[in-house]
XYZ file of N, CA and C in Angstrom:
330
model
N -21.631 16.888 -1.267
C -20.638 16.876 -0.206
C -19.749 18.108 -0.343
N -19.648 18.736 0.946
C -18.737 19.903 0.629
C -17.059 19.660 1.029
N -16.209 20.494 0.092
C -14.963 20.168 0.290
C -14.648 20.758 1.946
N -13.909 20.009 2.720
C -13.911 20.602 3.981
C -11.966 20.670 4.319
N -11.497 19.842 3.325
C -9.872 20.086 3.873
C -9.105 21.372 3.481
N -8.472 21.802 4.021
C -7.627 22.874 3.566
C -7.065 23.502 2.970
N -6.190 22.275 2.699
C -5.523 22.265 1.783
C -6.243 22.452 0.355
N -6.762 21.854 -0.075
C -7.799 21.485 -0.815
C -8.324 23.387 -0.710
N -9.135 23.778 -0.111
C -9.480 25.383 -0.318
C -8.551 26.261 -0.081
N -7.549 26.356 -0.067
C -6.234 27.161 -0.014
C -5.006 26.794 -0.222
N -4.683 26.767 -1.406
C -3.786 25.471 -1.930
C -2.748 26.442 -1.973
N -2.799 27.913 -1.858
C -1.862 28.963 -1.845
C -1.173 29.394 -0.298
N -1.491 28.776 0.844
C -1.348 28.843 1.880
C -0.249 28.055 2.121
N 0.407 27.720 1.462
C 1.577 26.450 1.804
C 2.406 26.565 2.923
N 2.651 27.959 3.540
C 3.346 28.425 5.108
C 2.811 27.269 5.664
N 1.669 27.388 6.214
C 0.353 26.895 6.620
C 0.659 25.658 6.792
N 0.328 25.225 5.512
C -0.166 23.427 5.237
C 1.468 23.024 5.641
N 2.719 23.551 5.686
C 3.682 22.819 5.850
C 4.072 22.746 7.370
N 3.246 23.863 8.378
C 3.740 24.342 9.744
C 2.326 23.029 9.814
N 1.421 22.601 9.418
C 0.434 22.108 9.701
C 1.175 20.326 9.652
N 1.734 20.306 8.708
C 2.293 19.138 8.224
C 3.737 18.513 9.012
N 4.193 19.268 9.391
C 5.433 19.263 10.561
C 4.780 18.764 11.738
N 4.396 20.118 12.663
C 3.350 19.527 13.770
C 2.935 18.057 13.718
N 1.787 17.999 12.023
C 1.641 16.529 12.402
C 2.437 15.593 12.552
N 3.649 15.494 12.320
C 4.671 14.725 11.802
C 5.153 14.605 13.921
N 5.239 15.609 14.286
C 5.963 15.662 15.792
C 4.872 15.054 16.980
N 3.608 15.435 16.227
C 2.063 14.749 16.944
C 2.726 13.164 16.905
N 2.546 12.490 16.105
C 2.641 11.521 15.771
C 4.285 10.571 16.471
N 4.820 11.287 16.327
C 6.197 10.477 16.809
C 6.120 11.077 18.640
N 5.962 12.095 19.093
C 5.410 12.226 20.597
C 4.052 10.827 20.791
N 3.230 10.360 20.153
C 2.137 9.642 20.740
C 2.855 8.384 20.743
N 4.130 8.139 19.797
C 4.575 6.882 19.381
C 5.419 5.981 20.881
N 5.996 7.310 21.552
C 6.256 7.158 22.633
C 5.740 6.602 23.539
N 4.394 6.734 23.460
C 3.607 6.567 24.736
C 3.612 4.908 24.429
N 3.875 4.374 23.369
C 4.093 2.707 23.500
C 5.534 1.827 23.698
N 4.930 0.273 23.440
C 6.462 -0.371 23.696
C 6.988 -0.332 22.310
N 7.250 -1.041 22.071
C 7.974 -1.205 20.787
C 7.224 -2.132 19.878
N 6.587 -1.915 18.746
C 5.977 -1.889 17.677
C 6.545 -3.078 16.690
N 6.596 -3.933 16.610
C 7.141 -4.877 15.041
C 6.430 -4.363 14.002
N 7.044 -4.472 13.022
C 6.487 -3.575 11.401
C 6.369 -5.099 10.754
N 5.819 -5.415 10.444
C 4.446 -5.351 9.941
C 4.463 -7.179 10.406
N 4.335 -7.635 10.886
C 4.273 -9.509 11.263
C 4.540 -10.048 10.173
N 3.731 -11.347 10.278
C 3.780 -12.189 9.655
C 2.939 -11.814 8.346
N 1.965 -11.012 8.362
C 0.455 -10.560 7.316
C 0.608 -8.934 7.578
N 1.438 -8.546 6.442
C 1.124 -6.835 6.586
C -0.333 -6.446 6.309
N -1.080 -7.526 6.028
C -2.573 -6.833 5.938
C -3.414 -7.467 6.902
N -2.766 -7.878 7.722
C -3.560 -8.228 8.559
C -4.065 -6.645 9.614
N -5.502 -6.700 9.329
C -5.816 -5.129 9.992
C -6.007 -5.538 11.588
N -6.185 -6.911 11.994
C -6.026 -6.309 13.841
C -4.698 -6.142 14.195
N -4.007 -6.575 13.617
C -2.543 -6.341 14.167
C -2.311 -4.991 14.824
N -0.847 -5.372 15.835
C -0.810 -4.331 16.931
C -0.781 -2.847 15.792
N 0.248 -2.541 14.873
C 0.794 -1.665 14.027
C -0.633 -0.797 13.210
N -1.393 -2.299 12.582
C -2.475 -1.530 11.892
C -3.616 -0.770 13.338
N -3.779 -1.507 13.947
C -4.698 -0.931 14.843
C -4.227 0.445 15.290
N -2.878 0.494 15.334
C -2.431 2.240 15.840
C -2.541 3.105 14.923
N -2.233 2.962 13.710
C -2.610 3.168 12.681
C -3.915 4.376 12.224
N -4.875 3.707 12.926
C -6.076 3.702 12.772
C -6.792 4.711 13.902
N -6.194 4.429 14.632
C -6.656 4.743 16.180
C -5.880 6.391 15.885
N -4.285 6.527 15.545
C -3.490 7.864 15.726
C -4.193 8.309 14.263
N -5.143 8.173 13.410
C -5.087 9.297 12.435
C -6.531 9.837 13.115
N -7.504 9.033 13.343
C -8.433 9.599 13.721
C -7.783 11.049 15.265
N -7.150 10.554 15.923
C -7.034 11.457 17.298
C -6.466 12.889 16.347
N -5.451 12.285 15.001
C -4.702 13.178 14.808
C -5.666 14.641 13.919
N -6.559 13.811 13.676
C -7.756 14.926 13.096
C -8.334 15.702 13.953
N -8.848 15.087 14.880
C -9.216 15.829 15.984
C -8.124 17.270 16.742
N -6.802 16.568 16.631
C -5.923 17.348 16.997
C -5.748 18.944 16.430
N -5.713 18.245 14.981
C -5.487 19.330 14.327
C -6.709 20.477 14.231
N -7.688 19.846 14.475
C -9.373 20.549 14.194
C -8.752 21.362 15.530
N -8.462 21.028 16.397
C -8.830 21.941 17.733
C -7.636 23.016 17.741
N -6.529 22.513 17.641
C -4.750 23.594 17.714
C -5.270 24.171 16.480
N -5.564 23.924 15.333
C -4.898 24.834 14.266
C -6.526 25.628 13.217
N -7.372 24.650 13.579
C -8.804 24.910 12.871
C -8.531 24.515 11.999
N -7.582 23.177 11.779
C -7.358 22.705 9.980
C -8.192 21.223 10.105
N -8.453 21.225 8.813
C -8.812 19.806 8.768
C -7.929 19.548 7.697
N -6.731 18.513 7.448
C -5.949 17.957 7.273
C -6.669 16.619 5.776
N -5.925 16.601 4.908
C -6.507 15.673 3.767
C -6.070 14.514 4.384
N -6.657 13.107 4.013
C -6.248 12.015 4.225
C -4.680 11.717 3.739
N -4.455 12.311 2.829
C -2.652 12.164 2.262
C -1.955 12.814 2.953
N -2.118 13.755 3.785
C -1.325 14.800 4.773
C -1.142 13.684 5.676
N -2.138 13.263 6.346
C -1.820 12.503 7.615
C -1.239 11.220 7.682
N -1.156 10.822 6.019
C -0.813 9.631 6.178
C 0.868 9.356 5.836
N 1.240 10.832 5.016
C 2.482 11.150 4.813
C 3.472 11.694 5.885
N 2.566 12.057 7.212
C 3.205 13.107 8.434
C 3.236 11.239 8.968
N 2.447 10.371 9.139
C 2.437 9.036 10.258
C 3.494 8.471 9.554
N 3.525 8.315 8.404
C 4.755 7.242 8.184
C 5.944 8.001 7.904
N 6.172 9.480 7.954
C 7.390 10.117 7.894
C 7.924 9.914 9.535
N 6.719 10.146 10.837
C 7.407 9.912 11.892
C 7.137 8.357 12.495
N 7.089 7.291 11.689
C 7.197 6.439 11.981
C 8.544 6.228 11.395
N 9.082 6.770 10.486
C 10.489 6.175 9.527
C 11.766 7.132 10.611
N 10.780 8.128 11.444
C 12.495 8.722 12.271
C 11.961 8.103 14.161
N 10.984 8.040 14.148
C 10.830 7.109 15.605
C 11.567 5.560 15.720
N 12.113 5.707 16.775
C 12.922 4.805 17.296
C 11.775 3.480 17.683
N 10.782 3.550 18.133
C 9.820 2.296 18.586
C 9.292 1.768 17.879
N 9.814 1.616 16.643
C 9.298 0.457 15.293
C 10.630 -0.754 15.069
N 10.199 -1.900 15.251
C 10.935 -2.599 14.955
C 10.755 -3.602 13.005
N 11.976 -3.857 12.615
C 11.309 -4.375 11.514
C 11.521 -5.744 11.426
N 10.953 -6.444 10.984
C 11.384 -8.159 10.684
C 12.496 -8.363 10.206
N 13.140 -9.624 10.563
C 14.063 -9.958 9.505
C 13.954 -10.164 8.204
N 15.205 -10.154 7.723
C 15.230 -9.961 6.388
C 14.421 -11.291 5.800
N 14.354 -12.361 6.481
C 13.637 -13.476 5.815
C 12.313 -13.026 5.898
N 11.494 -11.921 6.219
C 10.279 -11.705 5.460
C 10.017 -10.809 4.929
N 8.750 -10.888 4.593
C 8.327 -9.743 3.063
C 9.112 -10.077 2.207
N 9.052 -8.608 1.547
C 9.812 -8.326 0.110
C 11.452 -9.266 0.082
N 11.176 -10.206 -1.048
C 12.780 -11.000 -0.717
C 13.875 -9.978 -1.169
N 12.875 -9.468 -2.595
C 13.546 -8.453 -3.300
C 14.327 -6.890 -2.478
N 14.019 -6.441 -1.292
C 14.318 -5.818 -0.567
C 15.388 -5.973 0.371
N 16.697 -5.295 -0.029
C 17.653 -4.970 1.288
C 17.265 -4.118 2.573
N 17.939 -4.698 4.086
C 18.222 -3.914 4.834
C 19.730 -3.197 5.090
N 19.448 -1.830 5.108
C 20.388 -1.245 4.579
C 20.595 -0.754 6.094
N 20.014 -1.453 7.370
C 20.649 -1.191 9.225
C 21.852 -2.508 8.928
């Protein structure tokens, strides 16, 4: 298998991988828009049909594509997954549960 990410063959390019890594970050919170409003994470954060995981899934694949065509990068799986949940943590269309679920151990600090 040949290495095909970028990063990964030009690890000295960091201009690059960070103008690459931004973009994705603005990709991602522009597509976030195009929905209603999102609950984080239900009742089963692993539940994979859920509305959240399914976007998930659906925005990294487009977001590869994206990047293959604007920039000629192909993007590591940790790039894209660090640019989706950085603009999921400043997009406004995520809602989160109350504090009575998940982590008990966890404050909300809204």
């Amino acid at each position: 298998m040949a290495i095909r990410y970028d990063l990964w063959l030009d690890p000295e390019d960091v201009k690059r991988h960070r103008a690459v890594e931004a973009d994705l970050e603005r990709y991602f919170i522009e597509r976030f828009a195009d929905f209603p409003h999102i609950r984080l994470f239900g009742d089963d954060p692993y539940n994979y049909d859920s509305p959240f995981n399914r976007l998930y899934d659906a925005l990294i694949l487009r977001a590869t594509d994206y990047c293959e065509r604007k920039w000629g990068y192909v993007p590591t799986p940790v790039q894209l997954n660090k640019a989706f949940f950085r603009g999921v943590a400043r997009s406004n269309k995520f809602l989160r549960d109350p504090d009575d679920h998940g982590d008990p151990n966890r404050t909300n600090p809204h």
